[in-house]
Amino acid sequence: MTIVVTGATGNVGRPLVNELASAGCRVRAVTRNPGAVFPAGVEVVTSPFDALEGASAVFLNSRALGVQLADVVARAQRGRVTKLVALSALNADDDFSRQPSRFRGDRNKEVEQFAVESGLAWVSLRPGVFASNFAGMWAAQIRAGDVVSGPCAGASTAPIVDSDIAAVAARALLSDELDGRKVPLTGPQAFTNSELVEIIGAVLGRPLTYRDVPSDVVREQFIRIGLGAGFADAYIALLAETADKPALVTHEVEKIVGHPAVTFAQWVAERRGLFTREA
């Protein structure tokens, strides 16, 4: 079978390509970077439409596809594709004002709806907060000192590691056991922002602390670095929604792939270089 992976150089796409290649699948990796390096045998394609020729299943990443999303699904319906696996999000049903990823190009609600209404076999993956988000938000601060500044110290998340999402996506593409499901995916335990920073400190052997910053200050910082007021307001609203309330924890990763989800501490330990002063 031939499987198309859109967003193939992304946080989920790259480990998914590796999983599928290891399983012996013919994989077409869709990326805007024709020089991207993948395992031997993986076909690199710059156009999702070219990739669909003769394909049997497609992994849909709405951010990567952008305005082409609807047309790619329509082309898949007219071709030989029999299954769509959509990368959505745990909060896809929330009001858009609490979905900061929409301001980065994600269309979680839409990609899921396209898959469901396609008439093809479908699976929607609904991961929560990615562990990798915390590297982007906190790594530079931790390399510079022992204090992480941010909003809502008590906001709770259950970070999921990108490779676990990819492992579930591979199972969804290679079997029918998840067909017709919207699968909520989280890490194995919920933590507050303060606790997550303490975990990073414990792994690094440093006494790190989280300093709560007023929301208006955070908003100004986001706008100053170019993320925009919409993203800032949605991010703050999302955190406020989870303040002092443990985040949802599911155990779908272990049920589906047969091994426990990677813990946040394990993820940090495997990437400690991101957080060290020598990085």
GROMACS .gro file of N, CA and C in nm, residues 2 21 35 42 55-56 61 70 96 102 107 149 155 165-166 173 202 240 242 260 262 271 274 278:
model
   72
    2THR      N    1   0.035   0.231  -0.059
    2THR     CA    2   0.106   0.358  -0.063
    2THR      C    3   0.036   0.458   0.028
   21ALA      N    4   0.780   0.362   0.722
   21ALA     CA    5   0.890   0.303   0.645
   21ALA      C    6   0.942   0.177   0.713
   35GLY      N    7   1.484   1.877  -0.050
   35GLY     CA    8   1.608   1.819  -0.003
   35GLY      C    9   1.597   1.748   0.130
   42VAL      N   10   1.171   0.614   0.085
   42VAL     CA   11   1.063   0.713   0.099
   42VAL      C   12   1.070   0.809  -0.019
   55ALA      N   13  -0.242   0.642  -0.441
   55ALA     CA   14  -0.228   0.625  -0.296
   55ALA      C   15  -0.353   0.560  -0.237
   56SER      N   16  -0.334   0.488  -0.126
   56SER     CA   17  -0.446   0.421  -0.061
   56SER      C   18  -0.489   0.487   0.069
   61ASN      N   19  -0.252   1.687   0.755
   61ASN     CA   20  -0.205   1.790   0.848
   61ASN      C   21  -0.255   1.923   0.795
   70ALA      N   22  -0.914   2.147   0.145
   70ALA     CA   23  -1.040   2.099   0.088
   70ALA      C   24  -1.016   2.032  -0.047
   96PHE      N   25  -1.341   2.900   1.908
   96PHE     CA   26  -1.214   2.935   1.845
   96PHE      C   27  -1.133   3.034   1.927
  102ARG      N   28  -0.508   2.788   1.599
  102ARG     CA   29  -0.573   2.839   1.477
  102ARG      C   30  -0.497   2.959   1.422
  107ARG      N   31  -0.632   2.400   1.138
  107ARG     CA   32  -0.777   2.399   1.116
  107ARG      C   33  -0.830   2.265   1.164
  149SER      N   34   0.947   3.243   3.325
  149SER     CA   35   0.838   3.338   3.344
  149SER      C   36   0.726   3.309   3.245
  155ALA      N   37  -0.205   2.645   3.567
  155ALA     CA   38  -0.269   2.583   3.451
  155ALA      C   39  -0.219   2.440   3.433
  165ILE      N   40   0.211   1.028   1.926
  165ILE     CA   41   0.105   1.062   1.831
  165ILE      C   42   0.131   0.991   1.699
  166ALA      N   43   0.256   0.993   1.655
  166ALA     CA   44   0.292   0.927   1.529
  166ALA      C   45   0.267   0.777   1.535
  173LEU      N   46  -0.346   0.422   1.024
  173LEU     CA   47  -0.328   0.409   0.879
  173LEU      C   48  -0.315   0.264   0.833
  202ALA      N   49   1.459   1.890   3.779
  202ALA     CA   50   1.504   1.763   3.838
  202ALA      C   51   1.587   1.683   3.738
  240ALA      N   52  -0.632   2.989   3.125
  240ALA     CA   53  -0.724   3.026   3.233
  240ALA      C   54  -0.832   2.919   3.252
  242THR      N   55  -0.796   2.605   3.233
  242THR     CA   56  -0.744   2.487   3.303
  242THR      C   57  -0.679   2.520   3.437
  260PRO      N   58   0.333   0.199   2.735
  260PRO     CA   59   0.293   0.324   2.801
  260PRO      C   60   0.340   0.446   2.723
  262VAL      N   61   0.514   0.794   2.661
  262VAL     CA   62   0.639   0.850   2.714
  262VAL      C   63   0.605   0.960   2.815
  271ARG      N   64   1.617   1.493   2.554
  271ARG     CA   65   1.646   1.618   2.483
  271ARG      C   66   1.707   1.722   2.575
  274LEU      N   67   1.859   2.061   2.472
  274LEU     CA   68   1.779   2.178   2.437
  274LEU      C   69   1.774   2.278   2.552
  278GLU      N   70   2.494   2.489   2.747
  278GLU     CA   71   2.592   2.459   2.643
  278GLU      C   72   2.526   2.441   2.507
   0.00000   0.00000   0.00000
